[in-house]
Amino acid sequence: MGLSLEEQRVWLAYMRVYLQLTYEMNHQLTRDSQLSLADYHVLSALRRAAGHRLRVSELATEIGWERTRASHQVRRMEKRGLLSTEAERGDRRAREVSATTAGREAFRKAAPGHAELVRKLFFTDLPKRSLASLASALEQVSATIDEHGVLNDNDLP
Amino acid sequence: MGLSLEEQRVWLAYMRVYLQLTYEMNHQLTRDSQLSLADYHVLSALRRAAGHRLRVSELATEIGWERTRASHQVRRMEKRGLLSTEAERGDRRAREVSATTAGREAFRKAAPGHAELVRKLFFTDLPKRSLASLASALEQVSATIDEHGVLNDNDLP
DNA sequence: GAAGATTGATGAATCAATCTTT
DNA sequence: AAAGATTGATTCATCAATCTTC
């Protein structure tokens, strides 16, 4: 059940990066723009999405949140004028979320500072030759979580 | 300023793992034990610490939090009987935090389930031969953040 | 009844202001 | 005044309960 020594080493390093980086990203964003890290995740997911729109539940899955959290976040961002929503034609249970002009503009303004932070804190001292293997390792982990994770787990008994 | 294509690939994968894994860890812990992920971080940091005790600000640094967050968290955990604190001899401004017997016991009970989740979601499909390079890459990133990050940045002008 | 989503209450995180000891 | 830490107010996250459309 326990982790091997080498796995423990990986895990401790991962946790350190995760904890430090979360703080730094959130701090930089709230200081230099009017966006929180949560806001940024939402706008970033919408920008990557086909048609630049997502259902609330798709948005939640994309960001690794529960629906209820996404719902609250969307409501608050809508109130601030960053998002707009409308009922989906064909299935009026679903709501489609998209960024307003103001939302896209806020993201556009915040993106360079965020990217600069990422470059500075994550990539500065990382040798170029290690990028490919790092990418495949992380992609593998992400795939494993997709398969075995519990978020949006619609398995039957 | 922008990231290269390969860097973008690494970053997207990192963010996906970070978002998914945070949710899964927190969910598993709160479901199977009486500890939140934040509680677990605190108890884990104390267990690793020399003498199994840390000042509030050391604890904060270790977990990547601001002092104020650590202070609130310690107060709540003390109320629940998981931690105890005492003024440091020699410098009475500082408070030393340590886990109570109940706190250590709660951690001991929660640890196997947490480790099992980590093994399942992170390491299952990760080839053994990629562990060493993954560890050095993450350790390098952590060192970079230590150097360039803003958390507990005591630089002079 | 199930899928998609929202609401309301409670506990947690963040920011600014404050307190105490050095 | 600076270092170490806490407090109080506001915003955010989480859980359980509910609503609406299929």
mmCIF file of C-alpha atoms (C1' of nucleotides) in Angstrom:
data_model
loop_
_atom_site.group_PDB
_atom_site.id
_atom_site.type_symbol
_atom_site.label_atom_id
_atom_site.label_comp_id
_atom_site.label_asym_id
_atom_site.label_seq_id
_atom_site.Cartn_x
_atom_site.Cartn_y
_atom_site.Cartn_z
ATOM 1 C CA MET A 1 0.000 0.000 0.000
ATOM 2 C CA GLY A 2 2.760 2.435 0.924
ATOM 3 C CA LEU A 3 4.797 4.328 -1.623
ATOM 4 C CA SER A 4 8.334 3.374 -2.550
ATOM 5 C CA LEU A 5 11.129 5.722 -1.593
ATOM 6 C CA GLU A 6 11.375 7.056 -5.110
ATOM 7 C CA GLU A 7 7.624 7.595 -5.278
ATOM 8 C CA GLN A 8 7.738 9.414 -1.962
ATOM 9 C CA ARG A 9 10.392 11.683 -3.384
ATOM 10 C CA VAL A 10 8.234 12.478 -6.401
ATOM 11 C CA TRP A 11 5.195 13.009 -4.237
ATOM 12 C CA LEU A 12 6.852 15.362 -1.783
ATOM 13 C CA ALA A 13 8.258 17.441 -4.641
ATOM 14 C CA TYR A 14 4.885 17.499 -6.366
ATOM 15 C CA MET A 15 3.143 18.659 -3.189
ATOM 16 C CA ARG A 16 5.660 21.407 -2.605
ATOM 17 C CA VAL A 17 5.258 22.723 -6.128
ATOM 18 C CA TYR A 18 1.496 22.462 -5.921
ATOM 19 C CA LEU A 19 1.235 24.324 -2.621
ATOM 20 C CA GLN A 20 3.704 27.064 -3.470
ATOM 21 C CA LEU A 21 2.509 27.626 -6.988
ATOM 22 C CA THR A 22 -1.160 27.839 -6.050
ATOM 23 C CA TYR A 23 -0.343 30.607 -3.633
ATOM 24 C CA GLU A 24 1.870 32.496 -6.059
ATOM 25 C CA MET A 25 -0.596 32.347 -8.951
ATOM 26 C CA ASN A 26 -3.515 33.499 -6.864
ATOM 27 C CA HIS A 27 -1.464 36.268 -5.308
ATOM 28 C CA GLN A 28 -0.147 37.578 -8.618
ATOM 29 C CA LEU A 29 -3.556 37.576 -10.254
ATOM 30 C CA THR A 30 -5.465 39.299 -7.481
ATOM 31 C CA ARG A 31 -2.686 41.841 -7.118
ATOM 32 C CA ASP A 32 -2.188 42.712 -10.791
ATOM 33 C CA SER A 33 -5.700 42.265 -12.158
ATOM 34 C CA GLN A 34 -9.256 42.132 -10.898
ATOM 35 C CA LEU A 35 -9.359 38.367 -11.307
ATOM 36 C CA SER A 36 -8.959 35.569 -8.787
ATOM 37 C CA LEU A 37 -7.327 32.291 -9.775
ATOM 38 C CA ALA A 38 -10.822 30.766 -9.863
ATOM 39 C CA ASP A 39 -12.005 33.489 -12.258
ATOM 40 C CA TYR A 40 -8.976 32.834 -14.424
ATOM 41 C CA HIS A 41 -9.633 29.094 -14.558
ATOM 42 C CA VAL A 42 -13.191 29.746 -15.733
ATOM 43 C CA LEU A 43 -12.242 32.234 -18.440
ATOM 44 C CA SER A 44 -9.372 30.023 -19.552
ATOM 45 C CA ALA A 45 -11.617 26.957 -19.864
ATOM 46 C CA LEU A 46 -14.160 28.947 -21.883
ATOM 47 C CA ARG A 47 -11.486 30.210 -24.207
ATOM 48 C CA ARG A 48 -10.276 26.670 -24.908
ATOM 49 C CA ALA A 49 -13.800 25.330 -25.391
ATOM 50 C CA ALA A 50 -15.293 24.637 -28.823
ATOM 51 C CA GLY A 51 -17.560 27.573 -29.651
ATOM 52 C CA HIS A 52 -16.199 29.348 -26.564
ATOM 53 C CA ARG A 53 -19.164 28.148 -24.545
ATOM 54 C CA LEU A 54 -19.739 25.374 -22.026
ATOM 55 C CA ARG A 55 -22.552 24.025 -19.917
ATOM 56 C CA VAL A 56 -22.149 24.600 -16.230
ATOM 57 C CA SER A 57 -21.433 20.919 -15.651
ATOM 58 C CA GLU A 58 -18.934 20.755 -18.517
ATOM 59 C CA LEU A 59 -17.206 23.789 -17.085
ATOM 60 C CA ALA A 60 -17.088 22.076 -13.701
ATOM 61 C CA THR A 61 -15.559 18.912 -15.136
ATOM 62 C CA GLU A 62 -13.028 20.892 -17.116
ATOM 63 C CA ILE A 63 -11.794 22.692 -13.992
ATOM 64 C CA GLY A 64 -12.069 19.768 -11.581
ATOM 65 C CA TRP A 65 -14.908 21.287 -9.563
ATOM 66 C CA GLU A 66 -18.264 20.037 -8.425
ATOM 67 C CA ARG A 67 -21.249 21.463 -10.256
ATOM 68 C CA THR A 68 -22.440 23.369 -7.242
ATOM 69 C CA ARG A 69 -19.178 25.249 -6.972
ATOM 70 C CA ALA A 70 -19.242 26.121 -10.652
ATOM 71 C CA SER A 71 -22.794 27.310 -10.315
ATOM 72 C CA HIS A 72 -21.980 29.728 -7.508
ATOM 73 C CA GLN A 73 -18.875 30.956 -9.291
ATOM 74 C CA VAL A 74 -20.766 31.543 -12.535
ATOM 75 C CA ARG A 75 -23.485 33.468 -10.700
ATOM 76 C CA ARG A 76 -20.941 35.743 -9.044
ATOM 77 C CA MET A 77 -19.022 36.326 -12.261
ATOM 78 C CA GLU A 78 -22.254 37.029 -14.104
ATOM 79 C CA LYS A 79 -23.123 39.622 -11.484
ATOM 80 C CA ARG A 80 -19.742 41.257 -12.099
ATOM 81 C CA GLY A 81 -20.423 41.339 -15.837
ATOM 82 C CA LEU A 82 -17.728 38.832 -16.820
ATOM 83 C CA LEU A 83 -20.003 36.016 -17.974
ATOM 84 C CA SER A 84 -23.402 35.572 -19.556
ATOM 85 C CA THR A 85 -25.613 32.496 -19.600
ATOM 86 C CA GLU A 86 -28.568 31.293 -21.581
ATOM 87 C CA ALA A 87 -30.748 28.198 -21.623
ATOM 88 C CA GLU A 88 -29.709 25.695 -24.228
ATOM 89 C CA ARG A 89 -32.082 25.197 -27.153
ATOM 90 C CA GLY A 90 -33.198 21.606 -27.365
ATOM 91 C CA ASP A 91 -32.635 20.881 -23.703
ATOM 92 C CA ARG A 92 -33.831 23.656 -21.520
ATOM 93 C CA ARG A 93 -32.428 22.060 -18.366
ATOM 94 C CA ALA A 94 -28.926 22.956 -19.458
ATOM 95 C CA ARG A 95 -27.398 26.431 -19.244
ATOM 96 C CA GLU A 96 -24.667 27.539 -21.572
ATOM 97 C CA VAL A 97 -22.027 29.821 -20.154
ATOM 98 C CA SER A 98 -19.923 32.183 -22.221
ATOM 99 C CA ALA A 99 -17.631 35.103 -21.522
ATOM 100 C CA THR A 100 -18.866 38.633 -22.132
ATOM 101 C CA THR A 101 -16.733 41.183 -23.960
ATOM 102 C CA ALA A 102 -15.693 42.494 -20.558
ATOM 103 C CA GLY A 103 -14.778 38.988 -19.454
ATOM 104 C CA ARG A 104 -12.658 38.336 -22.529
ATOM 105 C CA GLU A 105 -11.023 41.712 -22.102
ATOM 106 C CA ALA A 106 -10.209 41.067 -18.442
ATOM 107 C CA PHE A 107 -8.673 37.733 -19.383
ATOM 108 C CA ARG A 108 -6.701 39.267 -22.224
ATOM 109 C CA LYS A 109 -5.266 41.860 -19.857
ATOM 110 C CA ALA A 110 -4.425 39.358 -17.139
ATOM 111 C CA ALA A 111 -2.910 36.673 -19.352
ATOM 112 C CA PRO A 112 0.550 38.165 -19.990
ATOM 113 C CA GLY A 113 1.287 38.717 -16.302
ATOM 114 C CA HIS A 114 0.112 35.236 -15.499
ATOM 115 C CA ALA A 115 2.180 33.692 -18.294
ATOM 116 C CA GLU A 116 5.200 35.662 -17.151
ATOM 117 C CA LEU A 117 4.816 34.318 -13.625
ATOM 118 C CA VAL A 118 4.519 30.766 -14.908
ATOM 119 C CA ARG A 119 7.567 31.215 -17.062
ATOM 120 C CA LYS A 120 9.537 32.680 -14.170
ATOM 121 C CA LEU A 121 8.513 30.221 -11.467
ATOM 122 C CA PHE A 122 8.068 27.023 -13.428
ATOM 123 C CA PHE A 123 10.235 27.078 -16.528
ATOM 124 C CA THR A 124 13.194 29.347 -15.798
ATOM 125 C CA ASP A 125 15.574 26.711 -14.548
ATOM 126 C CA LEU A 126 13.953 23.699 -16.163
ATOM 127 C CA PRO A 127 16.242 22.206 -18.827
ATOM 128 C CA LYS A 128 14.626 22.156 -22.257
ATOM 129 C CA ARG A 129 15.480 18.504 -22.748
ATOM 130 C CA SER A 130 13.357 17.488 -19.775
ATOM 131 C CA LEU A 131 10.173 19.110 -21.082
ATOM 132 C CA ALA A 132 9.008 16.242 -23.255
ATOM 133 C CA SER A 133 9.297 13.592 -20.568
ATOM 134 C CA LEU A 134 7.697 15.880 -18.005
ATOM 135 C CA ALA A 135 4.762 16.468 -20.341
ATOM 136 C CA SER A 136 4.183 12.774 -20.963
ATOM 137 C CA ALA A 137 4.447 11.933 -17.280
ATOM 138 C CA LEU A 138 1.864 14.567 -16.343
ATOM 139 C CA GLU A 139 -0.411 13.625 -19.218
ATOM 140 C CA GLN A 140 -0.244 10.027 -18.076
ATOM 141 C CA VAL A 141 -1.218 11.015 -14.550
ATOM 142 C CA SER A 142 -4.096 13.108 -15.845
ATOM 143 C CA ALA A 143 -5.365 10.176 -17.896
ATOM 144 C CA THR A 144 -5.158 7.899 -14.874
ATOM 145 C CA ILE A 145 -7.224 10.314 -12.817
ATOM 146 C CA ASP A 146 -9.788 10.598 -15.605
ATOM 147 C CA GLU A 147 -10.151 6.859 -15.450
ATOM 148 C CA HIS A 148 -9.990 6.124 -11.733
ATOM 149 C CA GLY A 149 -11.061 9.403 -10.162
ATOM 150 C CA VAL A 150 -14.393 9.943 -8.501
ATOM 151 C CA LEU A 151 -15.265 13.335 -9.969
ATOM 152 C CA ASN A 152 -18.167 12.971 -12.365
ATOM 153 C CA ASP A 153 -18.096 9.276 -11.839
ATOM 154 C CA ASN A 154 -21.212 7.892 -13.441
ATOM 155 C CA ASP A 155 -20.459 4.257 -12.835
ATOM 156 C CA LEU A 156 -23.212 1.792 -12.220
ATOM 157 C CA PRO A 157 -23.092 -0.530 -9.225
ATOM 158 C CA MET B 1 7.086 36.468 -22.650
ATOM 159 C CA GLY B 2 4.812 33.724 -23.997
ATOM 160 C CA LEU B 3 5.471 30.047 -23.513
ATOM 161 C CA SER B 4 6.770 27.779 -26.212
ATOM 162 C CA LEU B 5 4.494 25.089 -27.572
ATOM 163 C CA GLU B 6 6.236 22.431 -25.527
ATOM 164 C CA GLU B 7 6.032 24.542 -22.408
ATOM 165 C CA GLN B 8 2.338 25.096 -23.040
ATOM 166 C CA ARG B 9 1.880 21.366 -23.271
ATOM 167 C CA VAL B 10 3.628 20.840 -19.942
ATOM 168 C CA TRP B 11 1.655 23.609 -18.346
ATOM 169 C CA LEU B 12 -1.742 22.420 -19.506
ATOM 170 C CA ALA B 13 -0.976 18.914 -18.259
ATOM 171 C CA TYR B 14 0.277 20.261 -14.954
ATOM 172 C CA MET B 15 -2.873 22.336 -14.476
ATOM 173 C CA ARG B 16 -5.133 19.409 -15.268
ATOM 174 C CA VAL B 17 -3.361 17.194 -12.741
ATOM 175 C CA TYR B 18 -3.358 19.947 -10.152
ATOM 176 C CA LEU B 19 -7.068 20.697 -10.504
ATOM 177 C CA GLN B 20 -8.229 17.105 -10.610
ATOM 178 C CA LEU B 21 -5.958 15.847 -7.875
ATOM 179 C CA THR B 22 -6.814 18.607 -5.442
ATOM 180 C CA TYR B 23 -10.463 17.721 -5.722
ATOM 181 C CA GLU B 24 -9.878 13.986 -5.370
ATOM 182 C CA MET B 25 -7.597 14.276 -2.337
ATOM 183 C CA ASN B 26 -9.933 16.584 -0.492
ATOM 184 C CA HIS B 27 -12.938 14.438 -1.335
ATOM 185 C CA GLN B 28 -11.328 11.186 -0.206
ATOM 186 C CA LEU B 29 -10.086 12.650 3.061
ATOM 187 C CA THR B 30 -13.322 14.318 4.125
ATOM 188 C CA ARG B 31 -15.273 11.207 3.175
ATOM 189 C CA ASP B 32 -13.082 8.594 4.845
ATOM 190 C CA SER B 33 -11.752 10.506 7.831
ATOM 191 C CA GLN B 34 -12.603 13.552 9.870
ATOM 192 C CA LEU B 35 -9.797 15.544 8.260
ATOM 193 C CA SER B 36 -9.847 18.075 5.452
ATOM 194 C CA LEU B 37 -6.930 18.347 3.038
ATOM 195 C CA ALA B 38 -5.846 21.470 4.934
ATOM 196 C CA ASP B 39 -5.866 19.546 8.227
ATOM 197 C CA TYR B 40 -3.809 16.837 6.591
ATOM 198 C CA HIS B 41 -1.227 19.298 5.290
ATOM 199 C CA VAL B 42 -0.784 20.719 8.795
ATOM 200 C CA LEU B 43 -0.398 17.348 10.508
ATOM 201 C CA SER B 44 1.904 16.142 7.755
ATOM 202 C CA ALA B 45 4.160 19.185 8.048
ATOM 203 C CA LEU B 46 4.355 18.764 11.830
ATOM 204 C CA ARG B 47 5.270 15.116 11.494
ATOM 205 C CA ARG B 48 8.133 15.965 9.136
ATOM 206 C CA ALA B 49 9.401 18.809 11.342
ATOM 207 C CA ALA B 50 12.419 18.482 13.621
ATOM 208 C CA GLY B 51 11.067 17.957 17.134
ATOM 209 C CA HIS B 52 7.594 17.604 15.614
ATOM 210 C CA ARG B 53 6.883 21.210 16.342
ATOM 211 C CA LEU B 54 6.829 24.414 14.287
ATOM 212 C CA ARG B 55 6.149 28.073 14.803
ATOM 213 C CA VAL B 56 2.996 29.333 13.133
ATOM 214 C CA SER B 57 4.997 31.179 10.516
ATOM 215 C CA GLU B 58 7.262 28.192 9.843
ATOM 216 C CA LEU B 59 4.183 26.062 9.432
ATOM 217 C CA ALA B 60 2.770 28.601 6.999
ATOM 218 C CA THR B 61 5.955 28.649 4.910
ATOM 219 C CA GLU B 62 6.128 24.883 4.877
ATOM 220 C CA ILE B 63 2.599 24.587 3.483
ATOM 221 C CA GLY B 64 2.735 27.598 1.181
ATOM 222 C CA TRP B 65 0.210 29.645 3.157
ATOM 223 C CA GLU B 66 0.184 33.138 4.529
ATOM 224 C CA ARG B 67 0.581 33.436 8.277
ATOM 225 C CA THR B 68 -2.939 34.635 8.767
ATOM 226 C CA ARG B 69 -4.376 31.542 7.152
ATOM 227 C CA ALA B 70 -2.196 29.291 9.256
ATOM 228 C CA SER B 71 -3.241 31.176 12.354
ATOM 229 C CA HIS B 72 -6.957 30.647 11.673
ATOM 230 C CA GLN B 73 -6.409 27.011 10.786
ATOM 231 C CA VAL B 74 -4.378 26.340 13.930
ATOM 232 C CA ARG B 75 -7.039 27.966 16.097
ATOM 233 C CA ARG B 76 -9.781 25.814 14.599
ATOM 234 C CA MET B 77 -7.747 22.618 14.881
ATOM 235 C CA GLU B 78 -6.837 23.454 18.464
ATOM 236 C CA LYS B 79 -10.532 23.863 19.227
ATOM 237 C CA ARG B 80 -11.146 20.399 17.810
ATOM 238 C CA GLY B 81 -8.401 18.956 19.995
ATOM 239 C CA LEU B 82 -5.988 18.114 17.177
ATOM 240 C CA LEU B 83 -3.255 20.621 17.984
ATOM 241 C CA SER B 84 -1.784 22.354 20.998
ATOM 242 C CA THR B 85 0.277 25.526 21.126
ATOM 243 C CA GLU B 86 2.552 27.184 23.629
ATOM 244 C CA ALA B 87 4.608 30.337 23.759
ATOM 245 C CA GLU B 88 8.235 29.788 22.887
ATOM 246 C CA ARG B 89 10.716 30.193 25.717
ATOM 247 C CA GLY B 90 13.251 32.859 24.894
ATOM 248 C CA ASP B 91 11.006 34.692 22.437
ATOM 249 C CA ARG B 92 7.508 35.022 23.724
ATOM 250 C CA ARG B 93 6.228 36.537 20.494
ATOM 251 C CA ALA B 94 6.469 33.153 18.829
ATOM 252 C CA ARG B 95 4.011 30.288 19.325
ATOM 253 C CA GLU B 96 5.036 26.694 18.854
ATOM 254 C CA VAL B 97 2.459 24.377 17.383
ATOM 255 C CA SER B 98 2.450 20.623 17.904
ATOM 256 C CA ALA B 99 -0.014 17.796 17.328
ATOM 257 C CA THR B 100 -1.874 16.334 20.283
ATOM 258 C CA THR B 101 -2.194 12.583 20.747
ATOM 259 C CA ALA B 102 -5.609 12.823 19.126
ATOM 260 C CA GLY B 103 -4.116 14.743 16.205
ATOM 261 C CA ARG B 104 -1.379 12.178 15.643
ATOM 262 C CA GLU B 105 -3.923 9.398 15.922
ATOM 263 C CA ALA B 106 -6.236 11.038 13.379
ATOM 264 C CA PHE B 107 -3.320 11.417 10.988
ATOM 265 C CA ARG B 108 -2.211 7.828 11.531
ATOM 266 C CA LYS B 109 -5.709 6.611 10.697
ATOM 267 C CA ALA B 110 -6.099 8.806 7.630
ATOM 268 C CA ALA B 111 -2.662 8.225 6.120
ATOM 269 C CA PRO B 112 -3.174 4.759 4.561
ATOM 270 C CA GLY B 113 -6.315 5.784 2.677
ATOM 271 C CA HIS B 114 -4.610 8.919 1.453
ATOM 272 C CA ALA B 115 -1.491 7.033 0.359
ATOM 273 C CA GLU B 116 -3.645 4.481 -1.413
ATOM 274 C CA LEU B 117 -5.410 7.249 -3.344
ATOM 275 C CA VAL B 118 -2.098 8.805 -4.329
ATOM 276 C CA ARG B 119 -0.776 5.451 -5.461
ATOM 277 C CA LYS B 120 -3.921 4.765 -7.465
ATOM 278 C CA LEU B 121 -4.330 8.171 -9.097
ATOM 279 C CA PHE B 122 -0.743 9.291 -9.516
ATOM 280 C CA PHE B 123 1.545 6.287 -9.747
ATOM 281 C CA THR B 124 -0.507 3.405 -11.157
ATOM 282 C CA ASP B 125 0.298 3.937 -14.810
ATOM 283 C CA LEU B 126 3.507 5.901 -14.391
ATOM 284 C CA PRO B 127 6.502 3.908 -15.667
ATOM 285 C CA LYS B 128 9.097 3.299 -12.966
ATOM 286 C CA ARG B 129 11.884 4.526 -15.210
ATOM 287 C CA SER B 130 10.320 7.991 -15.416
ATOM 288 C CA LEU B 131 10.232 8.545 -11.652
ATOM 289 C CA ALA B 132 13.765 9.842 -11.260
ATOM 290 C CA SER B 133 13.514 12.484 -13.963
ATOM 291 C CA LEU B 134 10.067 13.526 -12.755
ATOM 292 C CA ALA B 135 11.425 13.977 -9.238
ATOM 293 C CA SER B 136 14.348 16.130 -10.366
ATOM 294 C CA ALA B 137 12.149 18.256 -12.591
ATOM 295 C CA LEU B 138 9.694 18.954 -9.771
ATOM 296 C CA GLU B 139 12.475 19.562 -7.274
ATOM 297 C CA GLN B 140 14.005 22.034 -9.682
ATOM 298 C CA VAL B 141 10.699 23.880 -9.996
ATOM 299 C CA SER B 142 10.294 23.971 -6.236
ATOM 300 C CA ALA B 143 13.773 25.424 -5.840
ATOM 301 C CA THR B 144 13.007 28.072 -8.444
ATOM 302 C CA ILE B 145 9.879 29.096 -6.602
ATOM 303 C CA ASP B 146 11.767 29.240 -3.319
ATOM 304 C CA GLU B 147 14.144 31.665 -4.978
ATOM 305 C CA HIS B 148 11.829 33.811 -7.085
ATOM 306 C CA GLY B 149 8.484 33.462 -5.315
ATOM 307 C CA VAL B 150 6.886 36.201 -3.307
ATOM 308 C CA LEU B 151 5.748 34.145 -0.310
ATOM 309 C CA ASN B 152 7.773 35.130 2.716
ATOM 310 C CA ASP B 153 9.860 37.368 0.631
ATOM 311 C CA ASN B 154 12.013 39.361 2.982
ATOM 312 C CA ASP B 155 14.024 41.184 0.382
ATOM 313 C CA LEU B 156 15.311 44.622 0.995
ATOM 314 C CA PRO B 157 14.613 47.448 -1.474
ATOM 315 C "C1'" DG C 1 -37.436 9.087 -11.420
ATOM 316 C "C1'" DA C 2 -33.175 10.887 -13.382
ATOM 317 C "C1'" DA C 3 -30.371 14.749 -15.414
ATOM 318 C "C1'" DG C 4 -29.077 19.469 -15.160
ATOM 319 C "C1'" DA C 5 -28.694 22.961 -12.314
ATOM 320 C "C1'" DT C 6 -29.628 26.347 -8.254
ATOM 321 C "C1'" DT C 7 -30.334 27.804 -3.406
ATOM 322 C "C1'" DG C 8 -29.311 28.472 1.585
ATOM 323 C "C1'" DA C 9 -26.717 27.518 5.545
ATOM 324 C "C1'" DT C 10 -22.216 26.631 7.471
ATOM 325 C "C1'" DG C 11 -17.376 26.438 7.535
ATOM 326 C "C1'" DA C 12 -13.045 28.128 5.322
ATOM 327 C "C1'" DA C 13 -9.883 31.635 3.021
ATOM 328 C "C1'" DT C 14 -8.411 36.446 2.266
ATOM 329 C "C1'" DC C 15 -7.464 41.262 3.351
ATOM 330 C "C1'" DA C 16 -6.826 45.047 6.373
ATOM 331 C "C1'" DA C 17 -6.253 46.405 10.931
ATOM 332 C "C1'" DT C 18 -4.565 45.384 15.450
ATOM 333 C "C1'" DC C 19 -2.022 43.494 19.357
ATOM 334 C "C1'" DT C 20 2.268 42.025 21.886
ATOM 335 C "C1'" DT C 21 7.061 41.354 22.512
ATOM 336 C "C1'" DT C 22 11.629 42.399 20.928
ATOM 337 C "C1'" DA D 1 9.981 50.458 14.567
ATOM 338 C "C1'" DA D 2 10.157 45.536 13.299
ATOM 339 C "C1'" DA D 3 8.956 40.598 14.079
ATOM 340 C "C1'" DG D 4 5.556 37.300 15.301
ATOM 341 C "C1'" DA D 5 1.083 36.517 15.474
ATOM 342 C "C1'" DT D 6 -4.188 37.273 16.043
ATOM 343 C "C1'" DT D 7 -8.781 39.350 15.113
ATOM 344 C "C1'" DG D 8 -12.864 40.841 12.385
ATOM 345 C "C1'" DA D 9 -15.155 41.591 8.107
ATOM 346 C "C1'" DT D 10 -15.968 39.978 3.572
ATOM 347 C "C1'" DT D 11 -15.729 36.702 0.055
ATOM 348 C "C1'" DC D 12 -15.486 31.937 -1.313
ATOM 349 C "C1'" DA D 13 -16.179 26.780 -0.919
ATOM 350 C "C1'" DT D 14 -18.842 22.821 0.613
ATOM 351 C "C1'" DC D 15 -22.866 20.113 1.897
ATOM 352 C "C1'" DA D 16 -27.673 19.041 1.914
ATOM 353 C "C1'" DA D 17 -31.971 20.169 0.121
ATOM 354 C "C1'" DT D 18 -34.643 21.811 -3.683
ATOM 355 C "C1'" DC D 19 -36.260 23.138 -8.275
ATOM 356 C "C1'" DT D 20 -37.143 22.342 -13.266
ATOM 357 C "C1'" DT D 21 -37.144 19.851 -17.474
ATOM 358 C "C1'" DC D 22 -36.608 15.459 -19.632
#
